[in-house]
Amino acid sequence: ETGVTQSPTHLIKTRGQQVTLRCSSQSGHNTVSWYQQALGQGPQFIFQYYREEENGRGNFPPRFSGLQFPNYSSELNVNALELDDSALYLCASSPPGGSSYNEQFFGPGTRLTVL
Amino acid sequence: EDQVTQSPEALRLQEGESSSLNCSYTVSGLRGLFWYRQDPGKGPEFLFTLYSAGEEKEKERLKATLTKKESFLHITAPKPEDSATYLCAVGDGGATNKLIFGTGTLLAVQP
């Protein structure tokens, strides 16, 4: 069983640029959530995708956007990068139905550095 | 406001010295209390889910317990490979059941 994968592993951008991060969900999982983790902090919820639609959003501006594809993989796009966007971006997938759908399994993350 | 607080922020143990990590929470509609382990620069690794007060779960040297206001992660006879940051999170019970995380406890186990 393949776990959650993310690409790229590391990324360096300059302020004002745009970035796309990618996530492949765990086999059989149809829900994908994205989190931002600043150094020394816990992950913060950005948004969630279910059936290719945004299913909920945290306290992040509209320049953070996403997509989910029919195979349940997902992208996170960030426009007009700011220095404070430097963080570890985590993707988590959840299985469909039942009590276990609450459990979210994380990928290794993408480390984004904005200069 | 939903909130998760973990203590201590950091803990240094000798190998074999048992201890407990605390996670206290306030959430309007709890749908699961989750423990994760995170190694430096890596994504969180799922450990346990607890759903109701009184519930306990064990995995190797780790045991998680849950009350109505807090959870404990007990570490029995830890080894150096247990060194990591342990994150606690609650599901907020909303449409997404998004996870609200604490800031974690950094555990260092010395040989």
PDB file of N, CA and C in Angstrom, chain A residues 35 37 40-45 48 55-58 88 90 99-109 111, chain B residues 31-32 34 36 38 41-46 48-49 51 57 87 94-104:
ATOM      1  N   TYR A  35      -2.122  21.472   4.989  1.00  0.00           N
ATOM      2  CA  TYR A  35      -1.755  22.184   6.207  1.00  0.00           C
ATOM      3  C   TYR A  35      -0.439  22.929   5.988  1.00  0.00           C
ATOM      4  N   GLN A  37       2.861  24.328   8.158  1.00  0.00           N
ATOM      5  CA  GLN A  37       3.527  24.220   9.451  1.00  0.00           C
ATOM      6  C   GLN A  37       4.749  25.129   9.476  1.00  0.00           C
ATOM      7  N   GLY A  40       8.618  25.284  14.495  1.00  0.00           N
ATOM      8  CA  GLY A  40       8.306  25.302  15.916  1.00  0.00           C
ATOM      9  C   GLY A  40       6.831  25.364  16.249  1.00  0.00           C
ATOM     10  N   GLN A  41       5.985  25.281  15.229  1.00  0.00           N
ATOM     11  CA  GLN A  41       4.528  25.354  15.440  1.00  0.00           C
ATOM     12  C   GLN A  41       3.858  24.053  15.014  1.00  0.00           C
ATOM     13  N   GLY A  42       2.597  23.894  15.427  1.00  0.00           N
ATOM     14  CA  GLY A  42       1.814  22.786  14.912  1.00  0.00           C
ATOM     15  C   GLY A  42       1.245  23.131  13.541  1.00  0.00           C
ATOM     16  N   PRO A  43       0.870  22.133  12.768  1.00  0.00           N
ATOM     17  CA  PRO A  43       0.272  22.403  11.450  1.00  0.00           C
ATOM     18  C   PRO A  43      -1.022  23.205  11.564  1.00  0.00           C
ATOM     19  N   GLN A  44      -1.237  24.109  10.584  1.00  0.00           N
ATOM     20  CA  GLN A  44      -2.449  24.923  10.520  1.00  0.00           C
ATOM     21  C   GLN A  44      -3.222  24.519   9.263  1.00  0.00           C
ATOM     22  N   PHE A  45      -4.539  24.288   9.419  1.00  0.00           N
ATOM     23  CA  PHE A  45      -5.398  23.843   8.319  1.00  0.00           C
ATOM     24  C   PHE A  45      -5.563  24.944   7.275  1.00  0.00           C
ATOM     25  N   GLN A  48      -9.565  21.744   2.502  1.00  0.00           N
ATOM     26  CA  GLN A  48      -9.799  20.326   2.265  1.00  0.00           C
ATOM     27  C   GLN A  48     -10.532  20.154   0.945  1.00  0.00           C
ATOM     28  N   ASN A  55     -13.988  21.656   0.259  1.00  0.00           N
ATOM     29  CA  ASN A  55     -14.974  21.211   1.248  1.00  0.00           C
ATOM     30  C   ASN A  55     -14.926  22.043   2.531  1.00  0.00           C
ATOM     31  N   GLY A  56     -13.960  22.949   2.631  1.00  0.00           N
ATOM     32  CA  GLY A  56     -13.809  23.758   3.828  1.00  0.00           C
ATOM     33  C   GLY A  56     -12.480  24.448   3.783  1.00  0.00           C
ATOM     34  N   ARG A  57     -12.364  25.576   4.472  1.00  0.00           N
ATOM     35  CA  ARG A  57     -11.181  26.406   4.368  1.00  0.00           C
ATOM     36  C   ARG A  57     -10.835  26.995   5.720  1.00  0.00           C
ATOM     37  N   GLY A  58      -9.558  27.059   6.015  1.00  0.00           N
ATOM     38  CA  GLY A  58      -9.092  27.714   7.232  1.00  0.00           C
ATOM     39  C   GLY A  58      -8.876  29.196   6.991  1.00  0.00           C
ATOM     40  N   LEU A  88       6.741  24.428   6.082  1.00  0.00           N
ATOM     41  CA  LEU A  88       6.574  23.053   5.597  1.00  0.00           C
ATOM     42  C   LEU A  88       5.102  22.883   5.241  1.00  0.00           C
ATOM     43  N   LEU A  90       2.109  20.475   4.247  1.00  0.00           N
ATOM     44  CA  LEU A  90       1.766  19.071   4.449  1.00  0.00           C
ATOM     45  C   LEU A  90       0.434  18.744   3.792  1.00  0.00           C
ATOM     46  N   SER A  99     -16.043   5.566  11.010  1.00  0.00           N
ATOM     47  CA  SER A  99     -15.334   6.369  12.008  1.00  0.00           C
ATOM     48  C   SER A  99     -13.896   6.603  11.597  1.00  0.00           C
ATOM     49  N   SER A 100     -13.332   5.696  10.814  1.00  0.00           N
ATOM     50  CA  SER A 100     -11.925   5.848  10.465  1.00  0.00           C
ATOM     51  C   SER A 100     -11.706   7.004   9.504  1.00  0.00           C
ATOM     52  N   TYR A 101     -12.793   7.573   8.954  1.00  0.00           N
ATOM     53  CA  TYR A 101     -12.580   8.661   8.005  1.00  0.00           C
ATOM     54  C   TYR A 101     -12.066   9.901   8.696  1.00  0.00           C
ATOM     55  N   ASN A 102     -12.140   9.935  10.023  1.00  0.00           N
ATOM     56  CA  ASN A 102     -11.592  11.070  10.742  1.00  0.00           C
ATOM     57  C   ASN A 102     -10.070  11.072  10.733  1.00  0.00           C
ATOM     58  N   GLU A 103      -9.471   9.920  10.542  1.00  0.00           N
ATOM     59  CA  GLU A 103      -8.034   9.823  10.642  1.00  0.00           C
ATOM     60  C   GLU A 103      -7.372  10.345   9.375  1.00  0.00           C
ATOM     61  N   GLN A 104      -6.403  11.211   9.565  1.00  0.00           N
ATOM     62  CA  GLN A 104      -5.698  11.818   8.442  1.00  0.00           C
ATOM     63  C   GLN A 104      -4.254  11.349   8.455  1.00  0.00           C
ATOM     64  N   PHE A 105      -3.785  10.918   7.298  1.00  0.00           N
ATOM     65  CA  PHE A 105      -2.438  10.380   7.153  1.00  0.00           C
ATOM     66  C   PHE A 105      -1.625  11.343   6.307  1.00  0.00           C
ATOM     67  N   PHE A 106      -0.486  11.751   6.855  1.00  0.00           N
ATOM     68  CA  PHE A 106       0.288  12.827   6.259  1.00  0.00           C
ATOM     69  C   PHE A 106       1.392  12.324   5.340  1.00  0.00           C
ATOM     70  N   GLY A 107       1.697  13.159   4.348  1.00  0.00           N
ATOM     71  CA  GLY A 107       2.856  12.939   3.509  1.00  0.00           C
ATOM     72  C   GLY A 107       4.099  13.540   4.153  1.00  0.00           C
ATOM     73  N   PRO A 108       5.245  13.436   3.469  1.00  0.00           N
ATOM     74  CA  PRO A 108       6.510  13.923   4.026  1.00  0.00           C
ATOM     75  C   PRO A 108       6.650  15.440   4.012  1.00  0.00           C
ATOM     76  N   GLY A 109       5.794  16.123   3.240  1.00  0.00           N
ATOM     77  CA  GLY A 109       5.835  17.577   3.212  1.00  0.00           C
ATOM     78  C   GLY A 109       6.724  18.146   2.119  1.00  0.00           C
ATOM     79  N   ARG A 111       9.126  21.539   1.777  1.00  0.00           N
ATOM     80  CA  ARG A 111       9.719  22.690   2.476  1.00  0.00           C
ATOM     81  C   ARG A 111       9.831  23.826   1.487  1.00  0.00           C
TER      82      ARG A 111
ATOM     83  N   ARG B  31     -14.473  15.486  17.707  1.00  0.00           N
ATOM     84  CA  ARG B  31     -14.645  14.274  16.922  1.00  0.00           C
ATOM     85  C   ARG B  31     -13.271  13.641  16.743  1.00  0.00           C
ATOM     86  N   GLY B  32     -12.775  13.135  17.823  1.00  0.00           N
ATOM     87  CA  GLY B  32     -11.497  12.440  17.771  1.00  0.00           C
ATOM     88  C   GLY B  32     -10.367  13.261  18.374  1.00  0.00           C
ATOM     89  N   PHE B  34      -6.225  13.005  18.412  1.00  0.00           N
ATOM     90  CA  PHE B  34      -5.226  12.299  17.617  1.00  0.00           C
ATOM     91  C   PHE B  34      -3.833  12.584  18.147  1.00  0.00           C
ATOM     92  N   TYR B  36       0.241  12.207  17.031  1.00  0.00           N
ATOM     93  CA  TYR B  36       1.169  11.994  15.933  1.00  0.00           C
ATOM     94  C   TYR B  36       2.589  12.125  16.466  1.00  0.00           C
ATOM     95  N   GLN B  38       6.402  13.279  15.038  1.00  0.00           N
ATOM     96  CA  GLN B  38       7.037  13.967  13.914  1.00  0.00           C
ATOM     97  C   GLN B  38       8.543  14.032  14.118  1.00  0.00           C
ATOM     98  N   GLY B  41      11.943  17.681  10.012  1.00  0.00           N
ATOM     99  CA  GLY B  41      11.836  17.830   8.572  1.00  0.00           C
ATOM    100  C   GLY B  41      10.920  16.839   7.892  1.00  0.00           C
ATOM    101  N   LYS B  42      10.194  16.020   8.658  1.00  0.00           N
ATOM    102  CA  LYS B  42       9.315  15.003   8.084  1.00  0.00           C
ATOM    103  C   LYS B  42       7.849  15.327   8.387  1.00  0.00           C
ATOM    104  N   GLY B  43       6.944  14.608   7.721  1.00  0.00           N
ATOM    105  CA  GLY B  43       5.535  14.765   8.023  1.00  0.00           C
ATOM    106  C   GLY B  43       5.143  14.007   9.274  1.00  0.00           C
ATOM    107  N   PRO B  44       4.051  14.407   9.926  1.00  0.00           N
ATOM    108  CA  PRO B  44       3.585  13.697  11.119  1.00  0.00           C
ATOM    109  C   PRO B  44       3.195  12.251  10.804  1.00  0.00           C
ATOM    110  N   GLU B  45       3.579  11.349  11.703  1.00  0.00           N
ATOM    111  CA  GLU B  45       3.249   9.932  11.574  1.00  0.00           C
ATOM    112  C   GLU B  45       2.125   9.605  12.551  1.00  0.00           C
ATOM    113  N   PHE B  46       1.023   9.058  12.031  1.00  0.00           N
ATOM    114  CA  PHE B  46      -0.133   8.759  12.855  1.00  0.00           C
ATOM    115  C   PHE B  46       0.192   7.698  13.909  1.00  0.00           C
ATOM    116  N   PHE B  48      -2.261   7.326  17.235  1.00  0.00           N
ATOM    117  CA  PHE B  48      -3.509   6.878  17.870  1.00  0.00           C
ATOM    118  C   PHE B  48      -4.654   7.837  17.559  1.00  0.00           C
ATOM    119  N   THR B  49      -5.877   7.287  17.597  1.00  0.00           N
ATOM    120  CA  THR B  49      -7.099   8.083  17.677  1.00  0.00           C
ATOM    121  C   THR B  49      -7.887   7.625  18.889  1.00  0.00           C
ATOM    122  N   TYR B  51     -11.672   8.433  20.902  1.00  0.00           N
ATOM    123  CA  TYR B  51     -12.952   9.080  20.598  1.00  0.00           C
ATOM    124  C   TYR B  51     -13.777   9.402  21.831  1.00  0.00           C
ATOM    125  N   LYS B  57      -5.386   3.425  24.329  1.00  0.00           N
ATOM    126  CA  LYS B  57      -4.794   2.652  23.239  1.00  0.00           C
ATOM    127  C   LYS B  57      -3.297   2.540  23.481  1.00  0.00           C
ATOM    128  N   LEU B  87       2.918  15.384  18.591  1.00  0.00           N
ATOM    129  CA  LEU B  87       1.855  16.344  18.342  1.00  0.00           C
ATOM    130  C   LEU B  87       0.504  15.764  18.727  1.00  0.00           C
ATOM    131  N   GLY B  94     -16.578  19.751  12.632  1.00  0.00           N
ATOM    132  CA  GLY B  94     -17.259  20.448  11.547  1.00  0.00           C
ATOM    133  C   GLY B  94     -17.331  19.595  10.286  1.00  0.00           C
ATOM    134  N   ALA B  95     -17.726  20.214   9.182  1.00  0.00           N
ATOM    135  CA  ALA B  95     -17.900  19.485   7.921  1.00  0.00           C
ATOM    136  C   ALA B  95     -16.617  18.814   7.452  1.00  0.00           C
ATOM    137  N   THR B  96     -15.493  19.464   7.690  1.00  0.00           N
ATOM    138  CA  THR B  96     -14.215  18.888   7.254  1.00  0.00           C
ATOM    139  C   THR B  96     -13.555  18.079   8.354  1.00  0.00           C
ATOM    140  N   ASN B  97     -14.050  18.204   9.592  1.00  0.00           N
ATOM    141  CA  ASN B  97     -13.356  17.669  10.765  1.00  0.00           C
ATOM    142  C   ASN B  97     -11.866  18.014  10.710  1.00  0.00           C
ATOM    143  N   LYS B  98     -11.581  19.290  10.443  1.00  0.00           N
ATOM    144  CA  LYS B  98     -10.195  19.699  10.357  1.00  0.00           C
ATOM    145  C   LYS B  98      -9.508  19.459  11.697  1.00  0.00           C
ATOM    146  N   LEU B  99      -8.207  19.202  11.619  1.00  0.00           N
ATOM    147  CA  LEU B  99      -7.433  18.948  12.826  1.00  0.00           C
ATOM    148  C   LEU B  99      -6.892  20.269  13.363  1.00  0.00           C
ATOM    149  N   ILE B 100      -7.061  20.469  14.659  1.00  0.00           N
ATOM    150  CA  ILE B 100      -6.492  21.610  15.367  1.00  0.00           C
ATOM    151  C   ILE B 100      -5.357  21.068  16.213  1.00  0.00           C
ATOM    152  N   PHE B 101      -4.154  21.509  15.912  1.00  0.00           N
ATOM    153  CA  PHE B 101      -2.955  20.963  16.545  1.00  0.00           C
ATOM    154  C   PHE B 101      -2.470  21.836  17.692  1.00  0.00           C
ATOM    155  N   GLY B 102      -1.830  21.183  18.661  1.00  0.00           N
ATOM    156  CA  GLY B 102      -1.009  21.883  19.626  1.00  0.00           C
ATOM    157  C   GLY B 102       0.365  22.135  19.011  1.00  0.00           C
ATOM    158  N   THR B 103       1.244  22.765  19.784  1.00  0.00           N
ATOM    159  CA  THR B 103       2.580  23.088  19.273  1.00  0.00           C
ATOM    160  C   THR B 103       3.573  21.951  19.484  1.00  0.00           C
ATOM    161  N   GLY B 104       3.141  20.897  20.175  1.00  0.00           N
ATOM    162  CA  GLY B 104       3.975  19.713  20.302  1.00  0.00           C
ATOM    163  C   GLY B 104       4.864  19.692  21.536  1.00  0.00           C
TER     164      GLY B 104
END
